[in-house]
Every structure is written in C-alpha cells, then in structure tokens.
Short mmCIF file of C-alpha atoms (C1' of nucleotides) in Angstrom, two decimals:
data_model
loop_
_atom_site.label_atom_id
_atom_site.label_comp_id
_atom_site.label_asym_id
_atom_site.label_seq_id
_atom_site.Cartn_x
_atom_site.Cartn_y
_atom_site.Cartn_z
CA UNK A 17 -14.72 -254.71 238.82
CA UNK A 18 -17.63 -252.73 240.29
CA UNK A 19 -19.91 -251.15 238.09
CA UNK A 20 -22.30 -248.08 238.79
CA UNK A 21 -25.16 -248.23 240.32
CA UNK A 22 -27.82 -246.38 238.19
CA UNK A 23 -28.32 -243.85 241.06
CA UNK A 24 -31.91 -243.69 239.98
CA UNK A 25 -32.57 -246.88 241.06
CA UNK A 26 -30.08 -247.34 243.94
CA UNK A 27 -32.82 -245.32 246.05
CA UNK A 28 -34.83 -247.65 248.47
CA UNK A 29 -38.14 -245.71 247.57
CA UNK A 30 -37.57 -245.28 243.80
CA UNK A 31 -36.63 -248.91 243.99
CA UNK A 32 -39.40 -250.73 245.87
CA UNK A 33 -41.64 -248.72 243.64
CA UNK A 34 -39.90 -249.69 240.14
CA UNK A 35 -40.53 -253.28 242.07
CA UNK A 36 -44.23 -253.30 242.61
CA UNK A 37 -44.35 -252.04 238.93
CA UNK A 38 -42.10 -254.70 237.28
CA UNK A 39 -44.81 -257.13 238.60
CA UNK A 40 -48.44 -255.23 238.80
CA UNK A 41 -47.75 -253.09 235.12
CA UNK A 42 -50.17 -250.47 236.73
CA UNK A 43 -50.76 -248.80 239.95
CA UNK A 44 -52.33 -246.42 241.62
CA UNK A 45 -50.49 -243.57 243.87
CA UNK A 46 -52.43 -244.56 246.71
CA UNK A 47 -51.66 -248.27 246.32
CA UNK A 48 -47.94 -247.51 245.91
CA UNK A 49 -47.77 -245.14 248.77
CA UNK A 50 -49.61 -247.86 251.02
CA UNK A 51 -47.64 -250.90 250.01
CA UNK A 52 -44.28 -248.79 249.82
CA UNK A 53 -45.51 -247.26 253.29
CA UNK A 54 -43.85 -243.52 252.08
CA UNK A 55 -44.96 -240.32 252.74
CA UNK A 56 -47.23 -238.94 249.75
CA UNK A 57 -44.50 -236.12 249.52
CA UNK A 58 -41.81 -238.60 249.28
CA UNK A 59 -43.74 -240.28 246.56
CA UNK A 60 -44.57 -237.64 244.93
CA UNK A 61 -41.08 -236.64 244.51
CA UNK A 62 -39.84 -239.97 243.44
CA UNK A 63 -42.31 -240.66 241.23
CA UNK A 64 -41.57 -237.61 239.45
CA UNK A 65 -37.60 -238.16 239.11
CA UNK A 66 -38.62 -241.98 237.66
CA UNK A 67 -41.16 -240.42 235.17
CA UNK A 68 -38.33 -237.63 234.27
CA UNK A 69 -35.87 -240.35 233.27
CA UNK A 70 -38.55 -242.37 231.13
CA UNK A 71 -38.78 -245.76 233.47
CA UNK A 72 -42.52 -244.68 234.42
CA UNK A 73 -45.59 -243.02 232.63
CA UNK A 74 -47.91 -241.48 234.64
CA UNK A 75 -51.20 -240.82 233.54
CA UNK A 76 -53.35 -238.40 235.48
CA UNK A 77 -57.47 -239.35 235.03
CA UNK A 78 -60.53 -239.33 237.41
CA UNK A 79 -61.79 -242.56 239.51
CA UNK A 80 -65.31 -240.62 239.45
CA UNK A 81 -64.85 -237.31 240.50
CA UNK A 82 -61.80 -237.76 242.12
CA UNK A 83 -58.31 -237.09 240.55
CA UNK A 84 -56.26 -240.49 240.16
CA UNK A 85 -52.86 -241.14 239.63
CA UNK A 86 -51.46 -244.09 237.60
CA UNK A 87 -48.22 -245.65 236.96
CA UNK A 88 -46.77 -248.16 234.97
CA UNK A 89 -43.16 -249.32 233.97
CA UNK A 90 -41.82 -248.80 230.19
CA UNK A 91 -39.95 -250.73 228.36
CA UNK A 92 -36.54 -248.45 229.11
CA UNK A 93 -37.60 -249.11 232.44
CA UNK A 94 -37.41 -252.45 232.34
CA UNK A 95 -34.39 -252.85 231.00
CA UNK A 96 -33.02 -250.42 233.63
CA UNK A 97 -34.08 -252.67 236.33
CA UNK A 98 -32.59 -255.42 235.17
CA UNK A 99 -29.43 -253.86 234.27
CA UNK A 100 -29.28 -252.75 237.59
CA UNK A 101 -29.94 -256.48 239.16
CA UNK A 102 -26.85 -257.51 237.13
CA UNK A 103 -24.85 -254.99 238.56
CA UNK A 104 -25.59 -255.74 242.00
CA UNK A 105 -24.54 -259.08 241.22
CA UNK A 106 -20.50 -258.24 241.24
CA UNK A 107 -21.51 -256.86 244.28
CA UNK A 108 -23.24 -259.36 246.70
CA UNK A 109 -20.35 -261.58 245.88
CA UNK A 110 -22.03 -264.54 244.16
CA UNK A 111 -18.59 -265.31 243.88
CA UNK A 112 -18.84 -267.97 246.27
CA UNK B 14 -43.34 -255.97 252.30
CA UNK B 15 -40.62 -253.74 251.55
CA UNK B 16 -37.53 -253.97 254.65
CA UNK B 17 -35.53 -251.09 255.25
CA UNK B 18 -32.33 -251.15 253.60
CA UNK B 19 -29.30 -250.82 256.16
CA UNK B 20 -27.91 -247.04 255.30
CA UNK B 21 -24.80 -248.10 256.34
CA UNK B 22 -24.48 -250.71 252.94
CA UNK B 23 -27.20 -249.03 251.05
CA UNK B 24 -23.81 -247.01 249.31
CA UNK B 25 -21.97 -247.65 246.18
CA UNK B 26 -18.87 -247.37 247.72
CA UNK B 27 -19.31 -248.59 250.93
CA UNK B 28 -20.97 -251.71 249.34
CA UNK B 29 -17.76 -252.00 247.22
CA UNK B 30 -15.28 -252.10 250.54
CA UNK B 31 -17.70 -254.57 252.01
CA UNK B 32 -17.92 -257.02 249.27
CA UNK B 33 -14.09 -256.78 248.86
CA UNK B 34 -13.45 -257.57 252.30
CA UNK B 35 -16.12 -260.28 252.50
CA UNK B 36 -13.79 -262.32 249.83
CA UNK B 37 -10.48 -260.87 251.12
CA UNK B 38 -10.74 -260.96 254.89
CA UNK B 39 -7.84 -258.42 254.66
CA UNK B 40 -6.94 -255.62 252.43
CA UNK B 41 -4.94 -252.83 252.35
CA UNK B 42 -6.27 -249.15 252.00
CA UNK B 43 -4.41 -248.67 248.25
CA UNK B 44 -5.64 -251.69 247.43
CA UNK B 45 -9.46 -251.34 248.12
CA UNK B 46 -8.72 -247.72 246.40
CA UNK B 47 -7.54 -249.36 243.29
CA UNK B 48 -10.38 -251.76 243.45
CA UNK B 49 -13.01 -249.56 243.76
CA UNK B 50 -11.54 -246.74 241.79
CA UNK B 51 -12.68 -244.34 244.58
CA UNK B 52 -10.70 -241.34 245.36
CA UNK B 53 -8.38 -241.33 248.42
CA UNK B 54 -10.99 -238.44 250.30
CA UNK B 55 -14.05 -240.09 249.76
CA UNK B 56 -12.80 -244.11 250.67
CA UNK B 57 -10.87 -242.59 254.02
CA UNK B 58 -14.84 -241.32 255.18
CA UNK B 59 -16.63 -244.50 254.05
CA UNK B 60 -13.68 -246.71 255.89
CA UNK B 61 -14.38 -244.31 258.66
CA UNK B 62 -18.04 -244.89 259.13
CA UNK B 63 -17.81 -248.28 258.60
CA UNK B 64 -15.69 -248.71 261.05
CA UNK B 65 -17.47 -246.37 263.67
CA UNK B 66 -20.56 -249.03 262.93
CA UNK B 67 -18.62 -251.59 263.55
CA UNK B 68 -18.52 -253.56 260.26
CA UNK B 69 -14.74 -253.43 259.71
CA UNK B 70 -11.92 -252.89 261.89
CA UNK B 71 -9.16 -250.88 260.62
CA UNK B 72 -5.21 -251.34 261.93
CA UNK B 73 -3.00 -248.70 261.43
CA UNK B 74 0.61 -250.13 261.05
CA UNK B 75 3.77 -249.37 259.08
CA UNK B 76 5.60 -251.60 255.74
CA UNK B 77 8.70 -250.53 256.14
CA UNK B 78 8.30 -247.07 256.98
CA UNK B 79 5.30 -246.31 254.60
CA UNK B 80 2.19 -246.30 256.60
CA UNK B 81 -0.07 -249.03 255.77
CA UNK B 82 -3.87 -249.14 256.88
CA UNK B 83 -5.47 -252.68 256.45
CA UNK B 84 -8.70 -253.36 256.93
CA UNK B 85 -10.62 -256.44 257.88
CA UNK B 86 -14.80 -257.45 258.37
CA UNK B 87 -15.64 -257.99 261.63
CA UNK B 88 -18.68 -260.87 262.32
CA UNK B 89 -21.25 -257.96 262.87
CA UNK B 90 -19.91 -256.69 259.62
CA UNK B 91 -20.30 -260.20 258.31
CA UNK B 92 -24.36 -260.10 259.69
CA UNK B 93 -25.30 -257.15 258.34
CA UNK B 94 -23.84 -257.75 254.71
CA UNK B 95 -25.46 -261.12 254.95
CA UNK B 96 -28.85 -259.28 256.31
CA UNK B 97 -28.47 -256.61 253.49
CA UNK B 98 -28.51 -259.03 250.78
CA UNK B 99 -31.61 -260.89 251.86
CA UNK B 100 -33.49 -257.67 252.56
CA UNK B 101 -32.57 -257.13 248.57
CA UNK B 102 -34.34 -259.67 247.44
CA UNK B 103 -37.73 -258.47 248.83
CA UNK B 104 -37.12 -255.47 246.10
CA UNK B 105 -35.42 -257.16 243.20
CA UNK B 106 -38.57 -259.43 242.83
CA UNK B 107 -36.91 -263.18 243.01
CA UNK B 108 -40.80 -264.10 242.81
CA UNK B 109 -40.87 -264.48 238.87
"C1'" DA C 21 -76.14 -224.45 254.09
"C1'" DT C 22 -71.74 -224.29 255.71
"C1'" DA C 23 -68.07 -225.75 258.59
"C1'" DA C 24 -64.89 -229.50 259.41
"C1'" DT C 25 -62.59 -233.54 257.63
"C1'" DT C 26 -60.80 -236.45 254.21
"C1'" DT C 27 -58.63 -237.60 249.81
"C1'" DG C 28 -55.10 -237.05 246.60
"C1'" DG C 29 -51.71 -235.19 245.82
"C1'" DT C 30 -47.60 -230.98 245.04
"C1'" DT C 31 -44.23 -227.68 246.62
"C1'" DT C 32 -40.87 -226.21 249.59
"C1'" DA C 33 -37.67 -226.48 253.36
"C1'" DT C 34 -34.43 -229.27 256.02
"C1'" DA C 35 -31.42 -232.88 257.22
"C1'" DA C 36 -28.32 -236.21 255.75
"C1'" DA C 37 -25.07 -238.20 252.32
"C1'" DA C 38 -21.84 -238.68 248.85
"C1'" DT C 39 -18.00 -236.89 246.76
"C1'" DA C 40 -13.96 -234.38 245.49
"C1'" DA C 41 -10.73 -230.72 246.35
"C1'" DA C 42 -7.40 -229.10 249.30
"C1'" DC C 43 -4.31 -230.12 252.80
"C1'" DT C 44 -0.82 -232.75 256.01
"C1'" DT C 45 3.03 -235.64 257.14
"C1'" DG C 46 6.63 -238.08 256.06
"C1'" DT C 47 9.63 -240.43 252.28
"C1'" DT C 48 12.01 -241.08 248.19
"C1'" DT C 49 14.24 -239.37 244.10
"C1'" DA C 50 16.49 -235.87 241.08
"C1'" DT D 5 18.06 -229.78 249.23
"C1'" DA D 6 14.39 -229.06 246.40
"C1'" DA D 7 10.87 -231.39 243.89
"C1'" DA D 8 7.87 -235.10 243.49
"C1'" DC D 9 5.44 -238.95 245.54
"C1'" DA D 10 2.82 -241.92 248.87
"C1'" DA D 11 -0.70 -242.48 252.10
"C1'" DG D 12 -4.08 -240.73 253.99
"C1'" DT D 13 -7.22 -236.96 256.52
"C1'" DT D 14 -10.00 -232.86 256.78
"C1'" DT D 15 -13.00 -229.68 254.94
"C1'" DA D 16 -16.08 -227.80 251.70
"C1'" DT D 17 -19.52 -228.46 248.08
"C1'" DT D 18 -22.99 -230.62 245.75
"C1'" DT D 19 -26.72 -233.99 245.67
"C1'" DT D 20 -30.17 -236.58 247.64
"C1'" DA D 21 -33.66 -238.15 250.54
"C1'" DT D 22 -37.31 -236.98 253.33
"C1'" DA D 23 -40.93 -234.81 255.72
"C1'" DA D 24 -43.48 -230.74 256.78
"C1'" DA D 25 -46.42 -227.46 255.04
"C1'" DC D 26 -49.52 -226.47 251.71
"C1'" DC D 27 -53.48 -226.64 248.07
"C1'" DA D 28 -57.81 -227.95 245.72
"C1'" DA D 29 -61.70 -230.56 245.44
"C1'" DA D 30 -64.92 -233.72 247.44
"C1'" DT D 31 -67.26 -235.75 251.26
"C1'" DT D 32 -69.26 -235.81 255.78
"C1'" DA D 33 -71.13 -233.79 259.97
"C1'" DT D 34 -73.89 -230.04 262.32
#
DNA sequence: ATAATTTGGTTTATAAAATAAACTTGTTTA
DNA sequence: TAAACAAGTTTATTTTATAAACCAAATTAT
C-alpha cells in the first residue's frame, strides 16, 4: 500500500541537491550550497552520506589555486531518484 | 528555488495517515494501523502531532464497549497536504 | 611584510525526530 | 478466575538533521 521512502532521499537537503544534479550532471559545492541556500556544514554532511551510498561522485581538484569540489549524479543514483518519485506517487494520492 | 518542506508531512508515516484520510475522510485508528503497517506506539505520536497542528481531528468514542478512535482531515489539514504536494514538485524536477 | 579577511570546506556538538518497547485499562475467552 | 486479547498511551532509545566551531590556504588591506 505504502512503500518506503528511501530515507536517503526523503531528506529535504539530500533531496533538492540529488535535484539540481538530475538536471545540471555537475556542480560545484559552492553552487549547490547557494542554490540549495544550506549551511556549508549541512552540505558537507549530506553530501558525504549521498557519496557513501553511491548516488554522487565527488571529485576533489583545484579552480587555480583554490581547492574545488564537484558533484555529479551516477547512474545508481538515478535510478534511486526515480524510484523514489514512484513511490511518492501512492502517496500524494493521484488516486483521484 | 527550493520551498521548505512542511515538517509536519515531510514523514513517512505521517504522510501515510494523511493520504489515507485525504481519500477516506474517516478512519479508524486499527484501520490506518493496518494500512500503514505502523506499530500501535509510533501511529498514537504521529496521530498526536497531527492533531496538535491541526491537520486531523481525532474523536474518541466507544463500538460497543471497545474504544474506538476515528480520525478525520480537517480543511487546514486539507491546505497543507495540498501545499505539500506542490512544494514537491519544485524538487522532483517536473521541468523535463 | 604581516595582520585581517575571505574562501572552501570538515568536524563536532546539539537539538529534534522517528521508532519501538514496555506499559495501562478494560474486555473477552478458556 | 486466570490467561489472552484489543486498543491505545507513555517512555526510552536510536537516528537524523542542523548549525556552530574549527581548519588550512589564499587573498586583501595596512
């Protein structure tokens, strides 16, 4: 009747970020943190729980000298996100 | 960009109740339980603060001499599930 | 030159939430 | 009348979310 939630993404942080990544591929931290308007130690944190679990790489380079962050969305992670759409669905009662 | 999600429905469980009762109009505590498959403790708080918001109002009667607790949405529980639901779609990215 | 500020984060501590286990009250059944 | 059951509630535990404090390097101001 009502599936689970991947508790990963039912997170309103981990979630608006797996949603700027479904549609940019690649982002920086800063970016992220800006358009997600999260603390960088929130981020940081959630970031790192959504990289443990395999729905984001995160590859650490330079932008010059200083240290830059990126993130994209795998494949796992995609699929993730959409499972997790379709289980909203028995949810918000489309039902109608 | 991203709205904040309204804690209150931002739950599995409590998500679960409210999209029950959004159909129903009326249920009865075992029911929702069976539903759900939540456990007596945890439904009893989530009913609870639900209620104390104002999203659902709970009546306490007897059937037969079994207590019976039904529940039912109120219109501000109505507005907020209906709110909820379009502050989703900022994250699930409807803009394919 | 060096002190102060900014950038780009991470780590740690705290507050809030979800959840189940244990308990209560009354009823039905053995 | 003792045991089991129904319908919840209360309490305790575990998880989670979140921000505050911190760190290192680079830039800017004095």
């Amino acid at each position: 009747m009502f599936p689970t939630l991947d508790p990963l993404l039912h997170s309103e942080l981990r979630l608006a970020v797996m949603s700027l990544l479904i549609s940019t591929e690649e982002a920086e931290f800063p970016y992220i943190k800006e358009q997600t308007g999260a603390t960088a130690g929130n981020l940081s944190v959630q970031v790192d729980k959504l990289s443990a679990a395999g729905y984001i790489e995160v590859e650490k380079t330079f932008k010059g000298k200083k240290p830059c962050t990126i993130c994209r969305i795998t494949p796992t992670g995609q699929k993730a996100f959409e499972a997790y759409i379709q289980a909203l669905k028995a949810y918000l009662n489309i039902t109608k």
